[in-house]
Amino acid sequence: MSATMDAAPGKPGPALGPIVETAGLVHRMWLIPMRDAYFASKLTTEEISEKSRCNGVKRLTSKGKVSELLRGAGAEGYPRWYRVLALHDVLSPSDLPLDRLKNLWIRGAEEAGRKASWIEGCLNDVKGQAGATSTGQPVIFPARRVLRARTVVLVVLSLVFTMTVGLVAYSEYLNLNNDIRSIDEGQNLVEVRAYIRVRPPTDTRNTLRVQLSRDVPVDLFSNTAVGRRESARAHDVLFLACRGRDDFLIAGTSYRVKEHWLKEFSTALPEDLNALPLCGTQEPSASTAPQG
């Protein structure tokens, strides 16, 4: 039977009017099969009202409510789920199973501008009644599926970002606080425990400026730390004040760097290194405080 028919042959009472023009597209998608089932049933709207009882209570309170429901009319503009479910229970349209009806009803409610709280409230009203879901699982609406998917993506991205920042911070911590590592110095492994921070001395006269091409170990000789091995960072600029037997003193500090490191991994020329005075014989000059 066509859903555009106003009445079926043999049905008593006034003919059922057409679907109202204000009914949305998705609303019509579930309403038309309902109307087809109504015309095929030969039931009157009053009989449908009587058959809509659940636990002795009529869910479709009058034939007028049934007529409104089948036309997509009514003061609410879009019917509540319990009314639609009651009509489905009575008519049982073969081409509109309950799960499809529920999905279309939810989409139609969204199309009609109903809020998710209204939709969820309508579905919760019929839990435990005929046709209600028995799984107890929360209802997820199409619009909410998108929101939930976006939320999951944002959470994952946030976790990835946090982990990345944490790894970078931890890596920097290892560099600055010196996770113990080793440098191959001939046949020996030399532990490098920290990077030093060297600032230029206030007076760079009588010093030799060199720039490192890689990390280079340095030794600290002071009253509080004898023989502590640390490291100068690649691309650091050092100012050498004087030379010892096989090392050079970094101006303004108590740090010394081995000659072979400078010759291999810095801009220093052998003749410039040899031109530096022996430590203890150079003229005093202004310098910065020892740094570490």
PDB file of C-alpha atoms in Angstrom:
ATOM      1  CA  MET A   1       0.000   0.000   0.000  1.00  0.00           C
ATOM      2  CA  SER A   2       1.228   3.483  -0.684  1.00  0.00           C
ATOM      3  CA  ALA A   3       2.066   5.722   2.251  1.00  0.00           C
ATOM      4  CA  THR A   4       0.454   8.651   0.476  1.00  0.00           C
ATOM      5  CA  MET A   5      -3.034   7.111   0.846  1.00  0.00           C
ATOM      6  CA  ASP A   6      -5.288   8.911   3.316  1.00  0.00           C
ATOM      7  CA  ALA A   7      -7.255   5.820   4.367  1.00  0.00           C
ATOM      8  CA  ALA A   8      -7.567   2.124   3.719  1.00  0.00           C
ATOM      9  CA  PRO A   9     -10.732   0.570   2.390  1.00  0.00           C
ATOM     10  CA  GLY A  10     -13.092  -0.619   5.112  1.00  0.00           C
ATOM     11  CA  LYS A  11     -11.607   1.468   7.950  1.00  0.00           C
ATOM     12  CA  PRO A  12     -14.357   3.193   9.900  1.00  0.00           C
ATOM     13  CA  GLY A  13     -14.108   6.791  11.035  1.00  0.00           C
ATOM     14  CA  PRO A  14     -12.436   9.795   9.414  1.00  0.00           C
ATOM     15  CA  ALA A  15      -9.685   9.175   6.893  1.00  0.00           C
ATOM     16  CA  LEU A  16      -6.085   9.535   8.021  1.00  0.00           C
ATOM     17  CA  GLY A  17      -4.607  12.768   6.709  1.00  0.00           C
ATOM     18  CA  PRO A  18      -1.294  13.083   4.852  1.00  0.00           C
ATOM     19  CA  ILE A  19       2.092  13.591   6.484  1.00  0.00           C
ATOM     20  CA  VAL A  20       2.503  17.209   7.545  1.00  0.00           C
ATOM     21  CA  GLU A  21       4.862  19.339   5.492  1.00  0.00           C
ATOM     22  CA  THR A  22       6.998  20.174   8.535  1.00  0.00           C
ATOM     23  CA  ALA A  23       8.091  16.548   9.000  1.00  0.00           C
ATOM     24  CA  GLY A  24      11.774  16.172   8.263  1.00  0.00           C
ATOM     25  CA  LEU A  25      13.348  13.772   5.795  1.00  0.00           C
ATOM     26  CA  VAL A  26      14.603  11.292   8.418  1.00  0.00           C
ATOM     27  CA  HIS A  27      11.280  11.572  10.277  1.00  0.00           C
ATOM     28  CA  ARG A  28       9.536  10.451   7.096  1.00  0.00           C
ATOM     29  CA  MET A  29      11.961   7.548   6.657  1.00  0.00           C
ATOM     30  CA  TRP A  30      10.485   5.756   9.670  1.00  0.00           C
ATOM     31  CA  LEU A  31       6.998   7.287   9.471  1.00  0.00           C
ATOM     32  CA  ILE A  32       6.184   6.023   5.956  1.00  0.00           C
ATOM     33  CA  PRO A  33       6.736   2.315   6.833  1.00  0.00           C
ATOM     34  CA  MET A  34       4.593   2.880   9.940  1.00  0.00           C
ATOM     35  CA  ARG A  35       1.783   4.291   7.819  1.00  0.00           C
ATOM     36  CA  ASP A  36       2.064   1.411   5.346  1.00  0.00           C
ATOM     37  CA  ALA A  37       1.763  -1.037   8.244  1.00  0.00           C
ATOM     38  CA  TYR A  38      -1.229   0.914   9.556  1.00  0.00           C
ATOM     39  CA  PHE A  39      -3.072   0.748   6.239  1.00  0.00           C
ATOM     40  CA  ALA A  40      -2.294  -2.960   5.906  1.00  0.00           C
ATOM     41  CA  SER A  41      -3.427  -3.753   9.466  1.00  0.00           C
ATOM     42  CA  LYS A  42      -7.064  -2.695   8.975  1.00  0.00           C
ATOM     43  CA  LEU A  43      -6.947  -1.430  12.561  1.00  0.00           C
ATOM     44  CA  THR A  44      -8.614   1.838  13.498  1.00  0.00           C
ATOM     45  CA  THR A  45      -6.761   4.519  15.390  1.00  0.00           C
ATOM     46  CA  GLU A  46      -8.951   3.767  18.406  1.00  0.00           C
ATOM     47  CA  GLU A  47      -8.035   0.072  18.274  1.00  0.00           C
ATOM     48  CA  ILE A  48      -4.372   0.971  18.054  1.00  0.00           C
ATOM     49  CA  SER A  49      -4.783   3.159  21.130  1.00  0.00           C
ATOM     50  CA  GLU A  50      -6.305   0.235  23.037  1.00  0.00           C
ATOM     51  CA  LYS A  51      -3.613  -2.188  21.912  1.00  0.00           C
ATOM     52  CA  SER A  52      -0.849   0.188  23.040  1.00  0.00           C
ATOM     53  CA  ARG A  53      -1.376  -0.734  26.687  1.00  0.00           C
ATOM     54  CA  CYS A  54       1.689  -1.698  28.679  1.00  0.00           C
ATOM     55  CA  ASN A  55       1.140  -2.942  32.230  1.00  0.00           C
ATOM     56  CA  GLY A  56      -2.447  -1.753  31.920  1.00  0.00           C
ATOM     57  CA  VAL A  57      -1.525   1.786  30.883  1.00  0.00           C
ATOM     58  CA  LYS A  58      -2.278   3.104  27.411  1.00  0.00           C
ATOM     59  CA  ARG A  59       0.871   4.604  25.924  1.00  0.00           C
ATOM     60  CA  LEU A  60      -1.152   6.140  23.105  1.00  0.00           C
ATOM     61  CA  THR A  61      -3.841   7.749  25.199  1.00  0.00           C
ATOM     62  CA  SER A  62      -6.390   8.427  22.455  1.00  0.00           C
ATOM     63  CA  LYS A  63      -7.136   7.861  18.791  1.00  0.00           C
ATOM     64  CA  GLY A  64      -6.307  11.513  18.234  1.00  0.00           C
ATOM     65  CA  LYS A  65      -2.763  10.909  19.516  1.00  0.00           C
ATOM     66  CA  VAL A  66      -2.452   7.938  17.160  1.00  0.00           C
ATOM     67  CA  SER A  67      -3.603  10.061  14.232  1.00  0.00           C
ATOM     68  CA  GLU A  68      -1.142  12.817  15.103  1.00  0.00           C
ATOM     69  CA  LEU A  69       1.663  10.302  15.372  1.00  0.00           C
ATOM     70  CA  LEU A  70       0.869   8.757  11.962  1.00  0.00           C
ATOM     71  CA  ARG A  71       0.785  12.187  10.324  1.00  0.00           C
ATOM     72  CA  GLY A  72       3.964  13.523  11.969  1.00  0.00           C
ATOM     73  CA  ALA A  73       1.892  16.213  13.639  1.00  0.00           C
ATOM     74  CA  GLY A  74       1.444  17.221  17.272  1.00  0.00           C
ATOM     75  CA  ALA A  75       2.315  20.055  19.600  1.00  0.00           C
ATOM     76  CA  GLU A  76       5.768  18.599  20.354  1.00  0.00           C
ATOM     77  CA  GLY A  77       6.817  18.747  16.718  1.00  0.00           C
ATOM     78  CA  TYR A  78       8.715  15.464  17.077  1.00  0.00           C
ATOM     79  CA  PRO A  79       7.265  12.487  18.999  1.00  0.00           C
ATOM     80  CA  ARG A  80       8.795  11.001  22.102  1.00  0.00           C
ATOM     81  CA  TRP A  81      10.326   7.575  21.834  1.00  0.00           C
ATOM     82  CA  TYR A  82       7.757   5.816  24.021  1.00  0.00           C
ATOM     83  CA  ARG A  83       4.932   6.837  21.631  1.00  0.00           C
ATOM     84  CA  VAL A  84       6.852   5.664  18.558  1.00  0.00           C
ATOM     85  CA  LEU A  85       7.775   2.421  20.311  1.00  0.00           C
ATOM     86  CA  ALA A  86       4.142   1.835  21.287  1.00  0.00           C
ATOM     87  CA  LEU A  87       3.010   2.288  17.686  1.00  0.00           C
ATOM     88  CA  HIS A  88       5.724  -0.101  16.488  1.00  0.00           C
ATOM     89  CA  ASP A  89       4.694  -2.704  19.085  1.00  0.00           C
ATOM     90  CA  VAL A  90       1.125  -2.631  17.760  1.00  0.00           C
ATOM     91  CA  LEU A  91       1.763  -2.443  14.004  1.00  0.00           C
ATOM     92  CA  SER A  92       5.040  -4.459  13.813  1.00  0.00           C
ATOM     93  CA  PRO A  93       6.027  -3.239  10.326  1.00  0.00           C
ATOM     94  CA  SER A  94       7.981  -6.013   8.609  1.00  0.00           C
ATOM     95  CA  ASP A  95      10.303  -3.630   6.766  1.00  0.00           C
ATOM     96  CA  LEU A  96      11.177  -1.574   9.849  1.00  0.00           C
ATOM     97  CA  PRO A  97      12.910  -3.662  12.538  1.00  0.00           C
ATOM     98  CA  LEU A  98      13.224  -2.144  15.982  1.00  0.00           C
ATOM     99  CA  ASP A  99      16.946  -1.408  15.820  1.00  0.00           C
ATOM    100  CA  ARG A 100      16.546   0.464  12.533  1.00  0.00           C
ATOM    101  CA  LEU A 101      13.546   2.331  13.919  1.00  0.00           C
ATOM    102  CA  LYS A 102      15.529   3.435  16.968  1.00  0.00           C
ATOM    103  CA  ASN A 103      18.420   4.604  14.824  1.00  0.00           C
ATOM    104  CA  LEU A 104      16.119   6.564  12.516  1.00  0.00           C
ATOM    105  CA  TRP A 105      14.210   8.033  15.463  1.00  0.00           C
ATOM    106  CA  ILE A 106      17.456   9.288  17.028  1.00  0.00           C
ATOM    107  CA  ARG A 107      18.643  10.780  13.740  1.00  0.00           C
ATOM    108  CA  GLY A 108      15.232  12.333  13.184  1.00  0.00           C
ATOM    109  CA  ALA A 109      15.339  13.892  16.652  1.00  0.00           C
ATOM    110  CA  GLU A 110      18.718  15.396  15.898  1.00  0.00           C
ATOM    111  CA  GLU A 111      17.384  16.612  12.566  1.00  0.00           C
ATOM    112  CA  ALA A 112      14.504  18.254  14.413  1.00  0.00           C
ATOM    113  CA  GLY A 113      16.945  20.081  16.681  1.00  0.00           C
ATOM    114  CA  ARG A 114      16.436  18.022  19.820  1.00  0.00           C
ATOM    115  CA  LYS A 115      19.299  18.068  22.333  1.00  0.00           C
ATOM    116  CA  ALA A 116      21.161  14.906  23.275  1.00  0.00           C
ATOM    117  CA  SER A 117      19.819  15.185  26.836  1.00  0.00           C
ATOM    118  CA  TRP A 118      16.231  15.142  25.503  1.00  0.00           C
ATOM    119  CA  ILE A 119      16.945  12.098  23.322  1.00  0.00           C
ATOM    120  CA  GLU A 120      18.634  10.234  26.156  1.00  0.00           C
ATOM    121  CA  GLY A 121      15.801  11.111  28.528  1.00  0.00           C
ATOM    122  CA  CYS A 122      13.230   9.727  26.082  1.00  0.00           C
ATOM    123  CA  LEU A 123      15.151   6.477  25.701  1.00  0.00           C
ATOM    124  CA  ASN A 124      15.628   6.138  29.449  1.00  0.00           C
ATOM    125  CA  ASP A 125      11.889   6.612  29.989  1.00  0.00           C
ATOM    126  CA  VAL A 126      11.128   3.292  28.291  1.00  0.00           C
ATOM    127  CA  LYS A 127      13.871   1.139  29.796  1.00  0.00           C
ATOM    128  CA  GLY A 128      12.259  -1.965  31.227  1.00  0.00           C
ATOM    129  CA  GLN A 129       9.145  -1.552  29.086  1.00  0.00           C
ATOM    130  CA  ALA A 130       8.183  -3.575  26.024  1.00  0.00           C
ATOM    131  CA  GLY A 131      10.705  -3.053  23.271  1.00  0.00           C
ATOM    132  CA  ALA A 132      13.245  -1.355  25.513  1.00  0.00           C
ATOM    133  CA  THR A 133      16.840  -2.486  25.347  1.00  0.00           C
ATOM    134  CA  SER A 134      17.849  -5.064  27.909  1.00  0.00           C
ATOM    135  CA  THR A 135      21.610  -4.713  27.630  1.00  0.00           C
ATOM    136  CA  GLY A 136      21.856  -1.876  30.114  1.00  0.00           C
ATOM    137  CA  GLN A 137      24.515  -0.271  27.930  1.00  0.00           C
ATOM    138  CA  PRO A 138      24.493   3.527  27.618  1.00  0.00           C
ATOM    139  CA  VAL A 139      22.963   4.811  24.399  1.00  0.00           C
ATOM    140  CA  ILE A 140      25.432   6.466  22.042  1.00  0.00           C
ATOM    141  CA  PHE A 141      23.852   8.880  19.580  1.00  0.00           C
ATOM    142  CA  PRO A 142      25.274   9.527  16.093  1.00  0.00           C
ATOM    143  CA  ALA A 143      26.303  13.062  17.023  1.00  0.00           C
ATOM    144  CA  ARG A 144      27.879  11.801  20.217  1.00  0.00           C
ATOM    145  CA  ARG A 145      29.779   9.103  18.348  1.00  0.00           C
ATOM    146  CA  VAL A 146      31.579  11.838  16.444  1.00  0.00           C
ATOM    147  CA  LEU A 147      32.210  13.775  19.664  1.00  0.00           C
ATOM    148  CA  ARG A 148      33.456  10.668  21.441  1.00  0.00           C
ATOM    149  CA  ALA A 149      35.732   9.775  18.523  1.00  0.00           C
ATOM    150  CA  ARG A 150      37.150  13.299  18.566  1.00  0.00           C
ATOM    151  CA  THR A 151      37.653  13.065  22.316  1.00  0.00           C
ATOM    152  CA  VAL A 152      39.545   9.789  21.922  1.00  0.00           C
ATOM    153  CA  VAL A 153      41.748  11.321  19.206  1.00  0.00           C
ATOM    154  CA  LEU A 154      42.475  14.362  21.387  1.00  0.00           C
ATOM    155  CA  VAL A 155      43.345  12.148  24.359  1.00  0.00           C
ATOM    156  CA  VAL A 156      45.691  10.038  22.221  1.00  0.00           C
ATOM    157  CA  LEU A 157      47.343  13.137  20.745  1.00  0.00           C
ATOM    158  CA  SER A 158      47.681  14.614  24.218  1.00  0.00           C
ATOM    159  CA  LEU A 159      49.354  11.432  25.481  1.00  0.00           C
ATOM    160  CA  VAL A 160      51.709  11.351  22.489  1.00  0.00           C
ATOM    161  CA  PHE A 161      52.578  15.022  23.015  1.00  0.00           C
ATOM    162  CA  THR A 162      53.154  14.485  26.747  1.00  0.00           C
ATOM    163  CA  MET A 163      55.370  11.469  26.103  1.00  0.00           C
ATOM    164  CA  THR A 164      57.348  13.357  23.452  1.00  0.00           C
ATOM    165  CA  VAL A 165      57.880  16.344  25.732  1.00  0.00           C
ATOM    166  CA  GLY A 166      58.836  13.986  28.539  1.00  0.00           C
ATOM    167  CA  LEU A 167      61.391  12.178  26.385  1.00  0.00           C
ATOM    168  CA  VAL A 168      62.890  15.446  25.179  1.00  0.00           C
ATOM    169  CA  ALA A 169      63.039  16.769  28.735  1.00  0.00           C
ATOM    170  CA  TYR A 170      64.586  13.524  29.965  1.00  0.00           C
ATOM    171  CA  SER A 171      67.126  13.586  27.155  1.00  0.00           C
ATOM    172  CA  GLU A 172      68.038  17.153  28.062  1.00  0.00           C
ATOM    173  CA  TYR A 173      68.268  16.104  31.699  1.00  0.00           C
ATOM    174  CA  LEU A 174      70.720  13.381  30.751  1.00  0.00           C
ATOM    175  CA  ASN A 175      72.799  15.881  28.799  1.00  0.00           C
ATOM    176  CA  LEU A 176      72.798  18.593  31.457  1.00  0.00           C
ATOM    177  CA  ASN A 177      73.085  16.335  34.464  1.00  0.00           C
ATOM    178  CA  ASN A 178      75.228  13.880  32.588  1.00  0.00           C
ATOM    179  CA  ASP A 179      74.048  10.368  32.488  1.00  0.00           C
ATOM    180  CA  ILE A 180      77.387   8.560  32.724  1.00  0.00           C
ATOM    181  CA  ARG A 181      78.742   7.769  29.278  1.00  0.00           C
ATOM    182  CA  SER A 182      82.120   6.801  27.823  1.00  0.00           C
ATOM    183  CA  ILE A 183      84.508   8.197  25.218  1.00  0.00           C
ATOM    184  CA  ASP A 184      87.151   6.000  23.641  1.00  0.00           C
ATOM    185  CA  GLU A 185      90.510   7.558  24.505  1.00  0.00           C
ATOM    186  CA  GLY A 186      93.011   5.222  22.849  1.00  0.00           C
ATOM    187  CA  GLN A 187      92.508   1.915  24.624  1.00  0.00           C
ATOM    188  CA  ASN A 188      90.874   3.440  27.721  1.00  0.00           C
ATOM    189  CA  LEU A 189      87.242   4.302  28.399  1.00  0.00           C
ATOM    190  CA  VAL A 190      86.913   7.705  30.041  1.00  0.00           C
ATOM    191  CA  GLU A 191      83.750   8.502  31.981  1.00  0.00           C
ATOM    192  CA  VAL A 192      82.168  11.874  31.202  1.00  0.00           C
ATOM    193  CA  ARG A 193      79.901  12.928  34.034  1.00  0.00           C
ATOM    194  CA  ALA A 194      78.822  16.483  33.261  1.00  0.00           C
ATOM    195  CA  TYR A 195      78.989  19.288  30.765  1.00  0.00           C
ATOM    196  CA  ILE A 196      80.728  22.384  31.960  1.00  0.00           C
ATOM    197  CA  ARG A 197      79.533  25.876  31.137  1.00  0.00           C
ATOM    198  CA  VAL A 198      82.389  28.193  30.280  1.00  0.00           C
ATOM    199  CA  ARG A 199      81.967  31.928  29.813  1.00  0.00           C
ATOM    200  CA  PRO A 200      84.693  34.086  28.235  1.00  0.00           C
ATOM    201  CA  PRO A 201      87.003  35.733  30.744  1.00  0.00           C
ATOM    202  CA  THR A 202      86.619  39.474  31.212  1.00  0.00           C
ATOM    203  CA  ASP A 203      90.091  39.958  29.774  1.00  0.00           C
ATOM    204  CA  THR A 204      90.971  37.733  26.844  1.00  0.00           C
ATOM    205  CA  ARG A 205      94.415  39.199  26.266  1.00  0.00           C
ATOM    206  CA  ASN A 206      97.230  36.684  26.346  1.00  0.00           C
ATOM    207  CA  THR A 207      94.743  33.815  25.824  1.00  0.00           C
ATOM    208  CA  LEU A 208      94.202  31.513  22.865  1.00  0.00           C
ATOM    209  CA  ARG A 209      90.643  31.242  21.490  1.00  0.00           C
ATOM    210  CA  VAL A 210      89.705  27.757  20.229  1.00  0.00           C
ATOM    211  CA  GLN A 211      86.395  26.225  19.162  1.00  0.00           C
ATOM    212  CA  LEU A 212      85.595  22.552  19.682  1.00  0.00           C
ATOM    213  CA  SER A 213      84.271  20.319  16.904  1.00  0.00           C
ATOM    214  CA  ARG A 214      82.956  17.650  19.287  1.00  0.00           C
ATOM    215  CA  ASP A 215      82.507  16.913  22.983  1.00  0.00           C
ATOM    216  CA  VAL A 216      85.870  16.864  24.714  1.00  0.00           C
ATOM    217  CA  PRO A 217      86.707  15.604  28.227  1.00  0.00           C
ATOM    218  CA  VAL A 218      88.153  18.096  30.716  1.00  0.00           C
ATOM    219  CA  ASP A 219      89.704  17.573  34.158  1.00  0.00           C
ATOM    220  CA  LEU A 220      88.969  19.654  37.232  1.00  0.00           C
ATOM    221  CA  PHE A 221      91.778  20.240  39.708  1.00  0.00           C
ATOM    222  CA  SER A 222      90.769  22.175  42.795  1.00  0.00           C
ATOM    223  CA  ASN A 223      90.886  21.914  46.567  1.00  0.00           C
ATOM    224  CA  THR A 224      87.378  20.398  46.663  1.00  0.00           C
ATOM    225  CA  ALA A 225      87.393  18.197  43.566  1.00  0.00           C
ATOM    226  CA  VAL A 226      90.619  16.534  42.576  1.00  0.00           C
ATOM    227  CA  GLY A 227      90.739  14.736  39.271  1.00  0.00           C
ATOM    228  CA  ARG A 228      86.993  15.023  38.478  1.00  0.00           C
ATOM    229  CA  ARG A 229      86.358  14.265  34.816  1.00  0.00           C
ATOM    230  CA  GLU A 230      83.734  16.323  32.993  1.00  0.00           C
ATOM    231  CA  SER A 231      83.163  17.491  29.419  1.00  0.00           C
ATOM    232  CA  ALA A 232      83.086  20.592  27.250  1.00  0.00           C
ATOM    233  CA  ARG A 233      80.321  20.549  24.661  1.00  0.00           C
ATOM    234  CA  ALA A 234      80.842  20.467  20.902  1.00  0.00           C
ATOM    235  CA  HIS A 235      80.996  23.972  19.346  1.00  0.00           C
ATOM    236  CA  ASP A 236      81.896  25.568  22.698  1.00  0.00           C
ATOM    237  CA  VAL A 237      84.486  28.343  22.502  1.00  0.00           C
ATOM    238  CA  LEU A 238      87.307  28.011  25.041  1.00  0.00           C
ATOM    239  CA  PHE A 239      89.983  30.537  25.986  1.00  0.00           C
ATOM    240  CA  LEU A 240      93.233  28.831  26.955  1.00  0.00           C
ATOM    241  CA  ALA A 241      95.417  30.660  29.473  1.00  0.00           C
ATOM    242  CA  CYS A 242      98.553  28.494  29.681  1.00  0.00           C
ATOM    243  CA  ARG A 243      99.991  25.070  29.029  1.00  0.00           C
ATOM    244  CA  GLY A 244     101.135  22.291  31.268  1.00  0.00           C
ATOM    245  CA  ARG A 245     103.069  19.136  30.501  1.00  0.00           C
ATOM    246  CA  ASP A 246     100.313  17.608  28.329  1.00  0.00           C
ATOM    247  CA  ASP A 247      97.277  19.787  28.941  1.00  0.00           C
ATOM    248  CA  PHE A 248      96.041  23.388  28.860  1.00  0.00           C
ATOM    249  CA  LEU A 249      94.275  25.504  31.478  1.00  0.00           C
ATOM    250  CA  ILE A 250      90.948  27.065  30.455  1.00  0.00           C
ATOM    251  CA  ALA A 251      91.121  30.747  31.390  1.00  0.00           C
ATOM    252  CA  GLY A 252      89.048  31.777  34.396  1.00  0.00           C
ATOM    253  CA  THR A 253      88.491  28.186  35.567  1.00  0.00           C
ATOM    254  CA  SER A 254      90.286  25.293  37.175  1.00  0.00           C
ATOM    255  CA  TYR A 255      89.534  23.050  34.199  1.00  0.00           C
ATOM    256  CA  ARG A 256      92.274  21.581  32.058  1.00  0.00           C
ATOM    257  CA  VAL A 257      91.929  19.932  28.643  1.00  0.00           C
ATOM    258  CA  LYS A 258      94.362  17.408  27.195  1.00  0.00           C
ATOM    259  CA  GLU A 259      96.597  18.527  24.349  1.00  0.00           C
ATOM    260  CA  HIS A 260      95.707  15.647  22.037  1.00  0.00           C
ATOM    261  CA  TRP A 261      91.973  16.480  22.305  1.00  0.00           C
ATOM    262  CA  LEU A 262      92.625  20.050  21.259  1.00  0.00           C
ATOM    263  CA  LYS A 263      94.837  19.034  18.347  1.00  0.00           C
ATOM    264  CA  GLU A 264      92.252  16.551  17.053  1.00  0.00           C
ATOM    265  CA  PHE A 265      88.930  18.226  17.826  1.00  0.00           C
ATOM    266  CA  SER A 266      89.406  21.986  17.859  1.00  0.00           C
ATOM    267  CA  THR A 267      90.488  24.894  15.695  1.00  0.00           C
ATOM    268  CA  ALA A 268      93.779  25.191  17.599  1.00  0.00           C
ATOM    269  CA  LEU A 269      97.010  25.035  15.607  1.00  0.00           C
ATOM    270  CA  PRO A 270     100.009  23.246  17.148  1.00  0.00           C
ATOM    271  CA  GLU A 271     102.229  26.336  16.859  1.00  0.00           C
ATOM    272  CA  ASP A 272      99.613  28.478  18.652  1.00  0.00           C
ATOM    273  CA  LEU A 273      99.333  25.939  21.448  1.00  0.00           C
ATOM    274  CA  ASN A 274     103.094  25.791  21.841  1.00  0.00           C
ATOM    275  CA  ALA A 275     103.249  29.597  21.979  1.00  0.00           C
ATOM    276  CA  LEU A 276     101.204  29.712  25.198  1.00  0.00           C
ATOM    277  CA  PRO A 277     103.260  30.294  28.360  1.00  0.00           C
ATOM    278  CA  LEU A 278     103.822  27.567  30.885  1.00  0.00           C
ATOM    279  CA  CYS A 279     101.301  27.654  33.692  1.00  0.00           C
ATOM    280  CA  GLY A 280     102.701  29.543  36.663  1.00  0.00           C
ATOM    281  CA  THR A 281     104.911  31.766  34.541  1.00  0.00           C
ATOM    282  CA  GLN A 282     102.285  33.847  32.668  1.00  0.00           C
ATOM    283  CA  GLU A 283     101.490  37.412  33.630  1.00  0.00           C
ATOM    284  CA  PRO A 284      98.298  37.721  35.748  1.00  0.00           C
ATOM    285  CA  SER A 285      95.188  38.914  33.908  1.00  0.00           C
ATOM    286  CA  ALA A 286      91.555  39.528  34.870  1.00  0.00           C
ATOM    287  CA  SER A 287      89.394  36.446  34.604  1.00  0.00           C
ATOM    288  CA  THR A 288      86.032  35.078  35.530  1.00  0.00           C
ATOM    289  CA  ALA A 289      85.425  33.017  38.626  1.00  0.00           C
ATOM    290  CA  PRO A 290      85.807  29.267  38.260  1.00  0.00           C
ATOM    291  CA  GLN A 291      82.781  27.778  36.522  1.00  0.00           C
ATOM    292  CA  GLY A 292      81.291  24.356  36.514  1.00  0.00           C
TER     293      GLY A 292
END
